[in-house]
Amino acid sequence: MRKAVSMDSILVRGGKTLHGQIPIAGAKNACLTLMPATLLSDEPLTLTNAPRLSDIKTMTQLLGSLGAEVTSMQGGQVLAASCHGTINTRAEYDIVRKMRASNLVLGPLLAREGHAEVSLPGGCAIGARPMDIHTDGLTKMGAEIDLRDGYLHAKAIGGHLKGAVIDFPFASVGATENIMMAATLAKGTTVINNAAREPEIVDLATCLRAMGAQIDGDGTSRIEIQGVDRLHGATHRVVTDRIELGTYMLAPAIAGGEVELIGGRIDLLAAFCEKLDAAGISVTETENGLKVKHDTGRTKAVNVTTEPFPGFPTDLQAQMMALLCTATGTSVLEEKIFENRFMHAPELIRMGANIDVHGGTATVTGVDKLKGAQVMATDLRASVSLILAGLAASGETRVARVYHLDRGYEQVVSKFSGVGADIERITDS
Ligand code: UD1
């Protein structure tokens, strides 16, 4: 019988240079916020270019538990969502604890029904991740929110949210998305100052506008939303996954070779591309995307600080560290978004890397070559960084706990092996 959580592992035999093309999927993080937008309308929302991931299945399950229906079509690349009539407003702990993005149903439920009960997600491997910015914003919009039995109980006073000016203390991605969705159906105008500017926010605003919302300023740090009475159905294409893109750009940078990333765009990853350039990796635009080229020589050390967009993404920090492990010289990586996001460092050290972690700073002194080892990771991006490290390591690298990867990378083995990597999934029997 299959276990609920796959304990499969991935085996990489390092040393192959990579050549060919890798298609980049639609963004996980965009799709996870676009799906709850279906709660804002009685009419169908169709998402194309959806990624095929277990996190998308978890969101499908959560929306299903609330009374929305999400049908997966064309092998999962099209999601048809609909939500009409009365719905359930309680998002249960059993689903929410699996994925923090479940909290993105709070704003839409409150806007649609005037109340919602959403479990707090709890801790995750990369840090505490509270929800105070979300709840403070919704409180300003006229919601009363208490925490009872591990659930946020939220109620709009008078049955309806109202527009407000909200100043975020930090440009939280999830809080920007929750408030933006809630504000589409609030009475009056909402302004979010110090809003997140990530491409996934722009993608959500584009979809909400297609549904009839009035939103300006997405992509800047001041977003203004004029509430409307109702939203209608729409069809929307999910933006390219910039984190999947950056991850696969690092594959030829680490292993050597020349790989074209189909659908890649520099504007999604400008700060990351600048760092690749400084490390001596060539990135060029092509008709169909981006091409990354590197010989098998060592790259140069670079310093990296993670920041909200347009800065260097925290979701690419682990993968960048895998590159810098074999650079000439010393690189300093500073993690400014999450307090505990260097769990990949001890695993990379087991592969022969020289890394010193102090609080939110990792100092990486490049070594000539990494050596394959059995490793495991406790989160999605850390897992893929170990595969990347394995591509250029001598011998075999076996990465355990592949279920993390299944959350965020579709067809990971075929995408790497399609460009010549020696990689396979070992099924736990
Ligand atoms: C989203 C992404 C995640 C990415 C992160 C930062 C999704 C589904 N996930 O997560 O992959 O790593 O952006 O780019 O889109 N914080 C608070 N209070 C809050 C909210 C956040 O203190 O109310 C803190 C968090 O603990 C964290 C930081 O702010 O330290 C960033 O969080 P946020 O931008 O909200 O990230 P997410 O939306 O959870």
Coordinates of C-alpha atoms and ligand atoms in Angstrom, one line a residue:
M1 CA 0.0 0.0 0.0
R2 CA 1.3 3.5 -0.8
K3 CA 2.2 5.7 2.1
A4 CA 0.4 9.1 2.4
V5 CA 3.8 10.8 2.3
S6 CA 6.3 9.5 -0.3
M7 CA 9.6 8.5 1.2
D8 CA 11.2 8.1 -2.2
S9 CA 14.7 9.5 -2.8
I10 CA 16.6 10.9 -5.7
L11 CA 19.9 9.5 -6.9
V12 CA 22.3 11.7 -8.8
R13 CA 25.5 10.6 -10.3
G14 CA 27.6 13.8 -10.8
G15 CA 29.9 14.8 -13.6
K16 CA 27.7 15.1 -16.7
T17 CA 27.7 18.4 -18.5
L18 CA 24.2 19.6 -19.5
H19 CA 22.8 20.5 -22.9
G20 CA 19.3 21.1 -24.2
Q21 CA 16.1 22.8 -23.2
I22 CA 14.0 22.8 -20.0
P23 CA 10.4 24.1 -20.1
I24 CA 9.5 26.3 -17.1
A25 CA 6.1 25.7 -15.5
G26 CA 3.6 28.2 -14.2
A27 CA 4.4 29.6 -10.8
K28 CA 3.4 27.6 -7.7
N29 CA 3.2 30.7 -5.5
A30 CA 1.0 32.5 -8.1
C31 CA -1.3 29.6 -8.6
L32 CA -1.7 29.1 -4.8
T33 CA -3.1 32.7 -4.5
L34 CA -5.1 32.6 -7.7
M35 CA -7.0 29.5 -6.7
P36 CA -8.6 31.1 -3.6
A37 CA -9.7 34.0 -5.7
T38 CA -12.4 31.7 -6.9
L39 CA -14.1 32.2 -3.5
L40 CA -14.7 35.9 -4.6
S41 CA -17.2 35.0 -7.3
D42 CA -20.2 32.8 -8.1
E43 CA -18.9 32.4 -11.6
P44 CA -16.2 30.0 -12.9
L45 CA -12.5 30.9 -12.8
T46 CA -10.2 29.0 -15.2
L47 CA -6.5 29.0 -14.7
T48 CA -4.2 27.9 -17.6
N49 CA -0.5 27.1 -17.4
A50 CA -1.0 25.7 -13.9
P51 CA 1.9 23.7 -12.4
R52 CA 1.4 20.0 -11.5
L53 CA 2.4 19.9 -7.9
S54 CA 1.2 18.4 -4.6
D55 CA 0.7 21.9 -3.1
I56 CA -1.8 22.5 -5.8
K57 CA -3.6 19.3 -4.8
T58 CA -3.6 20.5 -1.2
M59 CA -5.2 23.8 -2.2
T60 CA -7.8 21.9 -4.3
Q61 CA -8.6 19.8 -1.3
L62 CA -8.9 22.9 1.0
L63 CA -11.2 24.7 -1.5
G64 CA -13.2 21.5 -1.9
S65 CA -13.7 21.4 1.9
L66 CA -15.1 24.9 1.8
G67 CA -17.6 24.1 -1.0
A68 CA -15.7 25.2 -4.1
E69 CA -15.0 22.8 -6.9
V70 CA -11.7 22.7 -8.7
T71 CA -11.5 20.4 -11.7
S72 CA -8.1 19.5 -13.1
M73 CA -8.0 19.2 -16.9
Q74 CA -5.3 18.6 -19.6
G75 CA -3.1 16.6 -17.2
G76 CA -3.4 19.3 -14.5
Q77 CA -2.3 22.3 -16.6
V78 CA -5.8 23.8 -16.6
L79 CA -7.8 24.2 -13.4
A80 CA -11.5 25.0 -13.7
A81 CA -12.7 26.4 -10.3
S82 CA -16.2 27.4 -9.3
C83 CA -17.9 28.3 -6.1
H84 CA -21.6 29.1 -6.0
G85 CA -24.2 29.2 -3.4
T86 CA -23.6 28.8 0.3
I87 CA -20.1 27.8 1.4
N88 CA -18.4 26.5 4.5
T89 CA -16.2 29.2 6.1
R90 CA -14.0 26.9 8.3
A91 CA -10.6 26.0 7.1
E92 CA -9.6 23.0 9.1
Y93 CA -6.2 22.5 10.8
D94 CA -5.7 19.1 9.1
I95 CA -5.3 20.8 5.8
V96 CA -3.9 24.2 6.8
R97 CA -1.0 22.7 8.7
K98 CA 0.3 21.0 5.5
M99 CA 0.8 24.3 3.7
R100 CA 1.1 27.9 5.0
A101 CA -0.4 29.2 1.8
S102 CA -3.8 27.9 3.0
N103 CA -4.0 31.1 5.0
L104 CA -4.8 32.8 1.6
V105 CA -8.5 31.7 2.0
L106 CA -8.9 34.1 5.0
G107 CA -9.4 37.4 3.0
P108 CA -11.6 35.9 0.3
L109 CA -13.9 34.1 2.8
L110 CA -14.3 37.2 5.0
A111 CA -15.1 39.3 1.9
R112 CA -17.6 36.8 0.6
E113 CA -19.4 35.7 3.7
G114 CA -18.6 38.3 6.3
H115 CA -16.9 35.8 8.6
A116 CA -14.3 33.0 8.5
E117 CA -12.6 30.5 10.8
V118 CA -9.2 29.7 9.6
S119 CA -6.7 27.5 11.5
L120 CA -3.3 29.1 12.2
P121 CA -0.8 27.2 10.1
G122 CA 1.7 26.6 12.9
G123 CA 5.5 26.5 12.7
C124 CA 7.3 25.3 9.6
A125 CA 10.9 24.3 9.0
I126 CA 12.1 27.7 7.9
G127 CA 10.7 29.8 10.8
A128 CA 7.8 30.9 12.9
R129 CA 5.9 32.8 10.2
P130 CA 3.2 34.6 12.1
M131 CA 0.1 36.2 10.6
D132 CA -0.1 39.5 12.4
I133 CA 0.3 41.6 9.3
H134 CA -2.7 39.9 7.7
T135 CA -4.9 40.2 10.8
D136 CA -3.9 43.8 11.6
G137 CA -4.8 44.8 8.0
L138 CA -8.2 43.0 8.1
T139 CA -8.9 44.6 11.5
K140 CA -8.3 48.0 10.0
M141 CA -10.9 47.0 7.3
G142 CA -13.5 46.5 10.1
A143 CA -13.0 42.8 11.0
E144 CA -12.9 41.6 14.6
I145 CA -10.4 38.7 14.9
D146 CA -9.7 36.5 17.9
L147 CA -7.6 33.4 18.3
R148 CA -9.5 30.5 19.9
D149 CA -8.6 26.8 19.8
G150 CA -5.8 27.4 17.3
Y151 CA -8.2 29.1 14.9
L152 CA -8.5 32.7 13.8
H153 CA -12.2 33.6 14.2
A154 CA -12.8 36.6 12.0
K155 CA -16.0 38.6 11.6
A156 CA -16.7 41.7 9.6
I157 CA -18.5 44.2 11.8
G158 CA -21.9 45.0 10.2
G159 CA -21.4 42.0 7.8
H160 CA -19.1 43.8 5.3
L161 CA -15.5 44.8 5.2
K162 CA -14.8 48.5 4.5
G163 CA -11.9 50.2 2.7
A164 CA -9.0 51.5 4.8
V165 CA -5.5 52.8 4.5
I166 CA -3.1 50.1 5.7
D167 CA 0.6 50.6 6.3
F168 CA 2.5 47.3 6.4
P169 CA 5.5 47.1 8.8
F170 CA 7.0 44.7 6.3
A171 CA 6.2 44.0 2.6
S172 CA 4.7 40.5 3.3
V173 CA 3.7 38.7 0.1
G174 CA 0.8 36.7 1.7
A175 CA -0.6 39.7 3.6
T176 CA -0.6 41.8 0.4
E177 CA -2.5 39.0 -1.4
N178 CA -5.0 38.4 1.4
I179 CA -5.8 42.2 1.8
M180 CA -5.9 42.7 -2.0
M181 CA -8.5 39.9 -2.4
A182 CA -10.5 41.0 0.6
A183 CA -10.5 44.7 -0.6
T184 CA -12.0 43.8 -4.0
L185 CA -15.4 43.3 -2.4
A186 CA -15.1 45.8 0.5
K187 CA -17.1 49.0 0.7
G188 CA -14.9 51.9 -0.4
T189 CA -11.2 52.3 -1.2
T190 CA -8.4 50.4 0.4
V191 CA -4.8 51.5 0.1
I192 CA -1.9 49.2 1.0
N193 CA 1.4 51.1 1.7
N194 CA 4.6 49.1 1.7
A195 CA 2.9 46.4 -0.3
A196 CA 4.9 43.5 -1.7
R197 CA 5.9 43.9 -5.3
E198 CA 6.5 40.3 -6.3
P199 CA 5.5 39.2 -9.9
E200 CA 2.9 36.9 -8.2
I201 CA 1.2 40.0 -6.8
V202 CA 1.0 41.5 -10.3
D203 CA -0.3 38.2 -11.6
L204 CA -3.1 38.1 -8.9
A205 CA -4.0 41.7 -9.6
T206 CA -4.2 41.0 -13.3
C207 CA -6.5 38.0 -12.7
L208 CA -8.7 40.0 -10.3
R209 CA -9.0 42.8 -12.8
A210 CA -10.1 40.2 -15.4
M211 CA -12.8 39.3 -12.9
G212 CA -14.0 42.9 -12.7
A213 CA -11.9 44.2 -9.7
Q214 CA -10.6 47.8 -9.7
I215 CA -6.9 47.7 -8.7
D216 CA -4.1 50.1 -9.4
G217 CA -0.4 50.2 -8.4
D218 CA 0.3 46.5 -8.3
G219 CA 4.1 46.0 -8.8
T220 CA 4.7 49.2 -6.8
S221 CA 4.7 49.5 -3.0
R222 CA 1.4 51.4 -3.0
I223 CA -1.6 49.4 -4.2
E224 CA -5.1 51.0 -4.3
I225 CA -8.2 48.8 -4.6
Q226 CA -11.7 50.3 -5.1
G227 CA -14.3 47.8 -3.8
V228 CA -17.0 46.6 -6.3
D229 CA -20.3 44.9 -5.6
R230 CA -19.5 41.6 -7.3
L231 CA -16.8 39.9 -9.4
H232 CA -17.5 37.7 -12.4
G233 CA -15.8 34.7 -14.0
A234 CA -12.5 34.9 -16.0
T235 CA -9.8 32.9 -17.6
H236 CA -6.2 33.7 -16.6
R237 CA -2.8 32.3 -17.6
V238 CA -0.5 31.7 -14.6
V239 CA 2.8 33.7 -14.8
T240 CA 6.1 31.7 -15.2
D241 CA 7.6 30.3 -12.0
R242 CA 10.7 32.5 -11.4
I243 CA 11.9 30.2 -8.7
E244 CA 11.8 27.1 -10.9
L245 CA 13.4 29.2 -13.6
G246 CA 16.3 30.3 -11.3
T247 CA 16.8 26.7 -10.0
Y248 CA 17.2 25.3 -13.5
M249 CA 19.4 28.2 -14.6
L250 CA 21.8 27.1 -11.8
A251 CA 22.0 23.6 -13.2
P252 CA 24.4 24.4 -16.2
A253 CA 26.1 27.0 -14.0
I254 CA 27.0 24.2 -11.5
A255 CA 27.5 21.3 -13.8
G256 CA 28.8 23.1 -17.0
G257 CA 27.1 23.1 -20.4
E258 CA 24.5 25.2 -22.2
V259 CA 20.8 25.1 -21.4
E260 CA 17.8 27.1 -22.7
L261 CA 15.0 27.7 -20.3
I262 CA 11.8 27.9 -22.3
G263 CA 9.5 30.7 -21.0
G264 CA 12.3 32.3 -19.0
R265 CA 12.3 36.1 -18.5
I266 CA 15.1 38.2 -17.1
D267 CA 12.6 40.8 -15.6
L268 CA 11.4 38.1 -13.2
L269 CA 14.9 37.6 -11.8
A270 CA 17.0 40.7 -12.5
A271 CA 18.8 40.7 -9.1
F272 CA 19.6 36.9 -9.4
C273 CA 20.8 37.4 -13.0
E274 CA 23.2 40.2 -11.8
K275 CA 24.7 37.8 -9.3
L276 CA 25.1 35.1 -11.9
D277 CA 26.9 37.6 -14.1
A278 CA 29.2 38.6 -11.2
A279 CA 30.0 34.9 -10.7
G280 CA 31.0 34.6 -14.3
I281 CA 28.0 32.8 -15.7
S282 CA 26.7 33.9 -19.1
V283 CA 22.9 34.5 -19.4
T284 CA 21.4 35.6 -22.7
E285 CA 17.9 36.2 -23.9
T286 CA 16.6 34.0 -26.7
E287 CA 13.5 34.0 -28.8
N288 CA 11.9 31.4 -26.5
G289 CA 13.4 32.3 -23.1
L290 CA 16.9 32.5 -21.6
K291 CA 20.1 30.6 -22.3
V292 CA 22.7 29.9 -19.6
K293 CA 26.2 28.8 -20.6
H294 CA 29.2 27.9 -18.5
D295 CA 32.2 25.7 -19.0
T296 CA 33.2 23.3 -16.2
G297 CA 35.7 25.8 -14.6
R298 CA 35.1 27.2 -11.1
T299 CA 32.9 30.3 -10.8
K300 CA 33.7 33.4 -8.8
A301 CA 32.6 34.1 -5.3
V302 CA 29.7 36.6 -4.8
N303 CA 28.0 38.0 -1.8
V304 CA 24.2 37.6 -1.7
T305 CA 21.5 39.2 0.6
T306 CA 18.0 38.0 0.3
E307 CA 15.3 40.8 0.2
P308 CA 11.7 41.2 -0.9
F309 CA 11.3 41.7 -4.7
P310 CA 13.0 43.2 -6.7
G311 CA 15.9 42.0 -4.4
F312 CA 17.5 38.5 -4.5
P313 CA 14.7 36.0 -3.6
T314 CA 15.0 34.0 -0.4
D315 CA 13.5 31.0 -2.3
L316 CA 16.8 30.9 -4.4
Q317 CA 19.2 31.3 -1.5
A318 CA 19.8 27.5 -0.9
Q319 CA 20.3 26.8 -4.7
M320 CA 22.7 29.8 -5.0
M321 CA 24.7 28.4 -2.0
A322 CA 25.1 25.1 -3.9
L323 CA 26.8 27.1 -6.7
L324 CA 29.0 29.1 -4.4
C325 CA 30.3 26.0 -2.6
T326 CA 32.8 25.4 -5.4
A327 CA 33.5 29.1 -6.3
T328 CA 37.0 30.5 -6.1
G329 CA 37.1 32.7 -2.9
T330 CA 34.7 33.4 -0.1
S331 CA 31.0 34.3 -0.5
V332 CA 28.8 35.8 2.3
L333 CA 25.1 34.9 2.1
E334 CA 22.8 36.9 4.3
E335 CA 19.2 35.7 4.9
K336 CA 17.0 38.6 5.8
I337 CA 13.5 37.1 5.2
F338 CA 13.4 33.9 7.3
E339 CA 15.2 33.3 10.6
N340 CA 16.0 29.6 10.1
R341 CA 16.8 29.0 6.5
F342 CA 20.2 27.4 6.3
M343 CA 19.3 23.8 7.0
H344 CA 20.9 22.9 3.7
A345 CA 24.3 24.1 5.0
P346 CA 25.0 21.0 7.3
E347 CA 24.1 18.7 4.4
L348 CA 26.3 20.6 1.9
I349 CA 29.1 20.3 4.5
R350 CA 28.6 16.5 4.5
M351 CA 29.4 16.8 0.8
G352 CA 32.7 18.5 1.5
A353 CA 31.6 22.2 1.4
N354 CA 33.2 24.7 3.7
I355 CA 30.4 26.7 5.3
D356 CA 30.2 28.7 8.5
V357 CA 26.8 29.7 9.7
H358 CA 26.3 32.4 12.3
G359 CA 22.7 33.5 12.8
G360 CA 21.4 34.8 9.5
T361 CA 24.8 34.8 7.8
A362 CA 26.5 32.0 6.0
T363 CA 30.2 32.3 4.9
V364 CA 31.0 29.9 2.1
T365 CA 34.6 29.3 1.2
G366 CA 34.8 27.6 -2.1
V367 CA 36.4 24.1 -2.4
D368 CA 37.7 22.5 -5.6
K369 CA 35.0 19.8 -5.8
L370 CA 32.1 18.4 -3.7
K371 CA 31.8 14.7 -3.0
G372 CA 28.6 12.7 -3.3
A373 CA 26.9 11.6 0.0
Q374 CA 23.5 10.6 1.4
V375 CA 21.8 13.8 2.4
M376 CA 18.3 15.0 3.2
A377 CA 16.5 18.2 3.5
T378 CA 13.7 19.6 5.5
D379 CA 12.2 22.0 3.0
L380 CA 11.5 22.3 -0.7
R381 CA 14.3 24.7 -1.8
A382 CA 16.9 23.1 0.4
S383 CA 16.1 19.7 -1.3
V384 CA 16.6 20.9 -4.8
S385 CA 19.9 22.7 -3.7
L386 CA 21.2 19.2 -2.8
I387 CA 20.3 17.8 -6.2
L388 CA 22.1 20.8 -7.8
A389 CA 25.2 20.2 -5.6
G390 CA 25.1 16.5 -6.6
L391 CA 25.2 17.3 -10.4
A392 CA 28.8 18.4 -10.1
A393 CA 29.9 16.3 -7.1
S394 CA 32.1 13.2 -7.6
G395 CA 30.3 9.9 -7.2
E396 CA 26.7 9.4 -6.1
T397 CA 24.4 11.8 -4.1
R398 CA 21.2 10.4 -2.7
V399 CA 18.7 13.0 -1.6
A400 CA 16.0 11.6 0.8
R401 CA 12.6 13.0 1.6
V402 CA 11.6 13.7 -2.0
Y403 CA 8.1 14.6 -0.9
H404 CA 9.4 18.1 -0.2
L405 CA 10.4 18.4 -3.9
D406 CA 7.0 17.1 -5.1
R407 CA 5.4 20.1 -3.4
G408 CA 7.1 22.6 -5.7
Y409 CA 8.9 21.0 -8.7
E410 CA 7.0 19.1 -11.4
Q411 CA 8.7 16.3 -13.3
V412 CA 12.0 17.1 -11.6
V413 CA 13.7 14.0 -12.7
S414 CA 12.7 14.2 -16.4
K415 CA 13.6 17.9 -16.5
F416 CA 17.1 17.3 -15.3
S417 CA 17.6 14.0 -17.3
G418 CA 16.2 15.7 -20.4
V419 CA 19.4 17.9 -20.5
G420 CA 21.7 15.0 -19.8
A421 CA 21.9 14.7 -16.0
D422 CA 22.3 11.2 -14.6
I423 CA 19.4 11.2 -12.1
E424 CA 16.7 8.8 -11.1
R425 CA 14.0 8.5 -8.5
I426 CA 14.3 5.5 -6.2
T427 CA 10.9 4.3 -5.1
D428 CA 10.6 3.4 -1.4
S429 CA 9.1 -0.1 -1.4
Ligands
UD1_1 C1 5.7 33.8 0.2 C2 6.1 32.6 -0.6 C3 7.3 32.0 -0.1 C4 8.4 33.0 0.0 C5 8.0 34.2 0.8 C6 9.0 35.4 0.8 C7 3.9 31.8 -1.3 C8 2.9 30.7 -1.2 N1 5.0 31.7 -0.5 O1 5.5 33.3 1.6 O2 7.7 30.9 -1.0 O3 9.6 32.5 0.6 O4 6.8 34.8 0.2 O5 9.3 35.7 -0.6 O6 3.7 32.8 -2.0 N2 5.7 37.8 8.5 C9 5.2 38.2 9.7 N3 3.9 38.5 9.9 C10 3.0 38.2 8.9 C11 3.4 37.7 7.7 C12 4.8 37.5 7.5 O7 6.1 38.5 10.6 O8 1.8 38.4 9.2 C13 7.1 37.5 8.3 C14 7.4 36.0 8.1 O9 7.5 35.3 9.3 C15 8.6 36.0 7.3 C16 8.5 37.3 6.4 O10 7.5 38.1 7.1 O11 9.7 36.1 8.1 C17 8.1 37.0 5.0 O12 6.8 36.5 4.9 P1 5.8 36.7 3.7 O13 6.4 37.7 2.7 O14 4.5 36.9 4.3 O15 5.9 35.3 3.0 P2 4.7 34.3 2.6 O16 3.6 35.0 2.0 O17 4.4 33.4 3.8

